[in-house]
Tab-separated table of C-alpha atoms in Angstrom:
chain	number	residue	atom	x	y	z
Z	1	UNK	CA	-3.728	54.873	-104.022
Z	2	UNK	CA	-5.298	57.726	-102.931
Z	3	UNK	CA	-3.323	58.891	-100.023
Z	4	UNK	CA	-0.336	60.121	-101.530
Z	5	UNK	CA	-2.389	62.354	-103.996
Z	6	UNK	CA	-4.440	63.044	-100.726
Z	7	UNK	CA	-0.999	63.867	-98.953
Z	8	UNK	CA	0.207	65.834	-101.697
Z	9	UNK	CA	-2.809	68.064	-102.005
Z	10	UNK	CA	-2.995	69.093	-98.180
Z	11	UNK	CA	0.453	70.035	-98.330
Z	12	UNK	CA	-0.421	72.180	-101.613
Z	13	UNK	CA	-3.263	73.948	-99.257
Z	14	UNK	CA	-0.400	75.019	-96.408
Z	15	UNK	CA	1.946	75.952	-98.410
Z	16	UNK	CA	1.667	77.750	-102.078
Z	17	UNK	CA	-2.190	78.082	-102.696
Z	18	UNK	CA	-2.127	81.488	-101.720
Z	19	UNK	CA	0.363	82.126	-104.372
Z	20	UNK	CA	-1.575	81.101	-107.376
Z	21	UNK	CA	-4.629	82.710	-107.577
Z	22	UNK	CA	-6.299	86.569	-107.116
Z	23	UNK	CA	-9.446	88.217	-107.096
Z	24	UNK	CA	-11.355	90.264	-104.293
Z	25	UNK	CA	-11.777	87.244	-102.268
Z	26	UNK	CA	-8.434	85.208	-102.950
Z	27	UNK	CA	-7.032	86.164	-100.132
Z	28	UNK	CA	-9.675	85.971	-96.904
Z	29	UNK	CA	-10.228	82.202	-98.132
Z	30	UNK	CA	-7.531	81.119	-99.483
Z	31	UNK	CA	-5.817	82.358	-96.137
Z	32	UNK	CA	-8.861	80.642	-93.912
Z	33	UNK	CA	-8.340	77.522	-96.175
Z	34	UNK	CA	-4.194	77.720	-95.699
Z	35	UNK	CA	-3.755	78.638	-92.306
Z	36	UNK	CA	-6.359	75.923	-91.613
Z	37	UNK	CA	-4.052	73.311	-93.394
Z	38	UNK	CA	-1.139	74.418	-91.421
Z	39	UNK	CA	-3.106	73.840	-87.919
Z	40	UNK	CA	-4.607	71.051	-88.878
Z	41	UNK	CA	-2.956	68.475	-91.374
Z	42	UNK	CA	-2.656	65.959	-88.737
Z	43	UNK	CA	-5.816	65.126	-88.465
Z	44	UNK	CA	-5.972	65.047	-92.672
Z	45	UNK	CA	-3.295	62.659	-92.824
Z	46	UNK	CA	-4.969	60.195	-89.734
Z	47	UNK	CA	-7.898	60.413	-91.481
Z	48	UNK	CA	-9.997	62.305	-88.603
Z	49	UNK	CA	-10.698	65.429	-89.714
Z	50	UNK	CA	-14.591	64.692	-89.747
Z	51	UNK	CA	-14.351	64.427	-85.725
Z	52	UNK	CA	-11.188	66.637	-84.760
Z	53	UNK	CA	-11.080	69.984	-85.820
Z	54	UNK	CA	-14.531	70.689	-87.810
Z	55	UNK	CA	-14.866	73.894	-87.775
Z	56	UNK	CA	-11.625	74.426	-88.941
Z	57	UNK	CA	-11.555	72.091	-91.502
Z	58	UNK	CA	-8.624	71.279	-94.045
Z	59	UNK	CA	-9.445	70.856	-97.354
Z	60	UNK	CA	-13.544	71.150	-97.331
Z	61	UNK	CA	-14.180	67.747	-98.892
Z	62	UNK	CA	-11.940	65.994	-97.427
Z	63	UNK	CA	-14.190	64.717	-94.732
Z	64	UNK	CA	-15.875	62.270	-96.604
Z	65	UNK	CA	-12.422	61.130	-97.148
Z	66	UNK	CA	-12.092	60.134	-93.709
Z	67	UNK	CA	-15.109	58.944	-93.437
Z	68	UNK	CA	-15.028	56.377	-95.971
Z	69	UNK	CA	-11.674	55.401	-95.173
Z	70	UNK	CA	-12.078	54.912	-91.630
Z	71	UNK	CA	-15.843	52.583	-93.038
Z	72	UNK	CA	-13.549	50.628	-95.120
Z	73	UNK	CA	-11.147	49.964	-92.600
Z	74	UNK	CA	-14.370	49.087	-89.889
Z	75	UNK	CA	-16.156	46.521	-93.103
Z	76	UNK	CA	-14.074	43.358	-92.390
Z	77	UNK	CA	-15.336	43.167	-88.897
Z	78	UNK	CA	-18.924	42.762	-90.762
Z	79	UNK	CA	-17.486	40.976	-93.937
Z	80	UNK	CA	-14.590	38.300	-91.865
Z	81	UNK	CA	-18.296	36.712	-89.699
Z	82	UNK	CA	-20.229	36.870	-92.902
Z	83	UNK	CA	-18.072	34.580	-94.469
Z	84	UNK	CA	-16.411	32.592	-91.493
Z	85	UNK	CA	-20.246	32.173	-89.998
Z	86	UNK	CA	-22.647	33.387	-92.034
Z	87	UNK	CA	-25.647	32.427	-89.478
Z	88	UNK	CA	-23.668	34.126	-86.830
Z	89	UNK	CA	-22.270	36.986	-89.246
Z	90	UNK	CA	-26.015	37.788	-90.805
Z	91	UNK	CA	-27.324	38.331	-87.599
Z	92	UNK	CA	-24.901	40.818	-86.547
Z	93	UNK	CA	-25.050	42.893	-89.066
Z	94	UNK	CA	-28.854	43.356	-88.899
Z	95	UNK	CA	-28.391	44.143	-85.707
Z	96	UNK	CA	-25.944	46.436	-86.715
Z	97	UNK	CA	-27.514	47.661	-89.621
Z	98	UNK	CA	-30.175	48.533	-87.250
Z	99	UNK	CA	-28.526	49.948	-83.983
Z	100	UNK	CA	-26.437	51.924	-86.826
Z	101	UNK	CA	-29.578	54.124	-87.314
Z	102	UNK	CA	-29.198	55.089	-83.155
Z	103	UNK	CA	-26.799	58.026	-83.907
Z	104	UNK	CA	-27.767	60.265	-86.818
Z	105	UNK	CA	-31.762	59.594	-85.100
Z	106	UNK	CA	-30.470	60.369	-81.184
Z	107	UNK	CA	-28.606	64.081	-82.895
Z	108	UNK	CA	-31.353	64.996	-84.828
Z	109	UNK	CA	-33.574	64.456	-81.647
Z	110	UNK	CA	-32.139	65.184	-79.275
Z	111	UNK	CA	-30.364	68.763	-81.071
Z	112	UNK	CA	-33.576	69.573	-82.581
Z	113	UNK	CA	-32.654	69.431	-86.563
Z	114	UNK	CA	-34.637	69.019	-88.884
Z	115	UNK	CA	-34.607	65.470	-90.585
Z	116	UNK	CA	-33.309	67.172	-93.890
Z	117	UNK	CA	-30.429	69.293	-94.870
Z	118	UNK	CA	-32.230	72.249	-95.236
Z	119	UNK	CA	-30.667	74.987	-97.239
Z	120	UNK	CA	-32.647	77.701	-96.351
Z	121	UNK	CA	-31.250	77.725	-92.549
Z	122	UNK	CA	-29.413	79.942	-91.314
Z	123	UNK	CA	-25.709	79.222	-92.371
Z	124	UNK	CA	-25.159	78.815	-88.014
Z	125	UNK	CA	-27.511	76.099	-88.293
Z	126	UNK	CA	-26.282	74.926	-91.757
Z	127	UNK	CA	-22.239	74.259	-89.826
Z	128	UNK	CA	-23.986	73.098	-86.210
Z	129	UNK	CA	-25.949	70.210	-88.751
Z	130	UNK	CA	-23.046	69.342	-91.259
Z	131	UNK	CA	-20.989	69.355	-88.714
Z	132	UNK	CA	-23.089	66.553	-85.538
Z	133	UNK	CA	-25.036	65.271	-88.537
Z	134	UNK	CA	-24.201	65.379	-91.805
Z	135	UNK	CA	-20.246	64.526	-91.254
Z	136	UNK	CA	-19.543	61.881	-88.710
Z	137	UNK	CA	-19.084	58.757	-89.752
Z	138	UNK	CA	-21.356	57.221	-87.334
Z	139	UNK	CA	-23.955	58.369	-88.569
Z	140	UNK	CA	-23.339	56.991	-92.788
Z	141	UNK	CA	-22.661	53.488	-91.000
Z	142	UNK	CA	-26.055	52.743	-92.249
Z	143	UNK	CA	-25.586	53.505	-96.287
Z	144	UNK	CA	-22.322	51.598	-95.861
Z	145	UNK	CA	-23.518	48.665	-94.031
Z	146	UNK	CA	-26.266	48.274	-96.911
Z	147	UNK	CA	-24.015	48.524	-99.635
Z	148	UNK	CA	-21.807	46.363	-98.287
Z	149	UNK	CA	-24.654	43.754	-97.573
Z	150	UNK	CA	-24.936	44.198	-101.039
Z	151	UNK	CA	-22.472	42.964	-102.500
Z	152	UNK	CA	-22.158	40.071	-99.767
Z	153	UNK	CA	-24.743	38.835	-101.984
Z	154	UNK	CA	-23.917	39.534	-104.869
Z	155	UNK	CA	-20.588	38.065	-104.275
Z	156	UNK	CA	-22.791	34.874	-102.889
Z	157	UNK	CA	-24.770	34.365	-105.823
Z	158	UNK	CA	-22.090	35.313	-108.441
Z	159	UNK	CA	-22.131	31.246	-109.573
Z	160	UNK	CA	-25.525	30.450	-109.059
Z	161	UNK	CA	-27.736	29.580	-111.469
Z	162	UNK	CA	-31.292	31.253	-110.995
Z	163	UNK	CA	-34.220	30.227	-111.592
Z	164	UNK	CA	-36.184	32.266	-113.262
Z	165	UNK	CA	-40.297	32.115	-112.987
Z	166	UNK	CA	-42.484	31.087	-115.791
Z	167	UNK	CA	-43.937	34.472	-115.371
Z	168	UNK	CA	-40.436	36.167	-115.889
Z	169	UNK	CA	-39.748	34.019	-118.438
Z	170	UNK	CA	-42.081	35.091	-120.638
Z	171	UNK	CA	-41.534	38.828	-119.848
Z	172	UNK	CA	-37.843	38.312	-121.219
Z	173	UNK	CA	-39.458	36.449	-124.487
Z	174	UNK	CA	-41.403	40.322	-125.127
Z	175	UNK	CA	-39.194	41.834	-124.014
Z	176	UNK	CA	-36.275	40.082	-126.554
Z	177	UNK	CA	-39.226	40.330	-129.276
Z	178	UNK	CA	-39.961	44.392	-128.843
Z	179	UNK	CA	-36.057	45.217	-128.810
Z	180	UNK	CA	-35.882	42.954	-132.189
Z	181	UNK	CA	-38.298	44.987	-133.939
């Protein structure tokens, strides 16, 4: 389980991080991280830090843990219908996949962001892009959903014997010959 180690890391950032190093920018950067963790630790523990106080996030890379946990908790809403009612589940999953493209598209369109993450942009624009496009879970659902669909399909065909076409069989035989030589 990742959560206990994650919670210890948040505690470390909030309390001891400032005292374990030194350097010209150490106090400036670690003080901000430590302060952010002291003020926003509860959002991290609840795995919602990618939606609340994102501009003052505790442990910068933790937004991904929050998004992943949220998607993990939502996965049964897709997988159970696929398992229990395959036809309706496939329709539901296709509908959710199509709809999952709308939030990032709308955010990018209405806020007039570039379609891709550009490091050459101004720093304030990068921070804004991260907060509204890159970090929120609802903008990441489509990729996660494709992974769920693939895992479901692979599970369904795991015990089936798959018949290969004559062309595929010939290609496999030729591959084996080349590898043997």
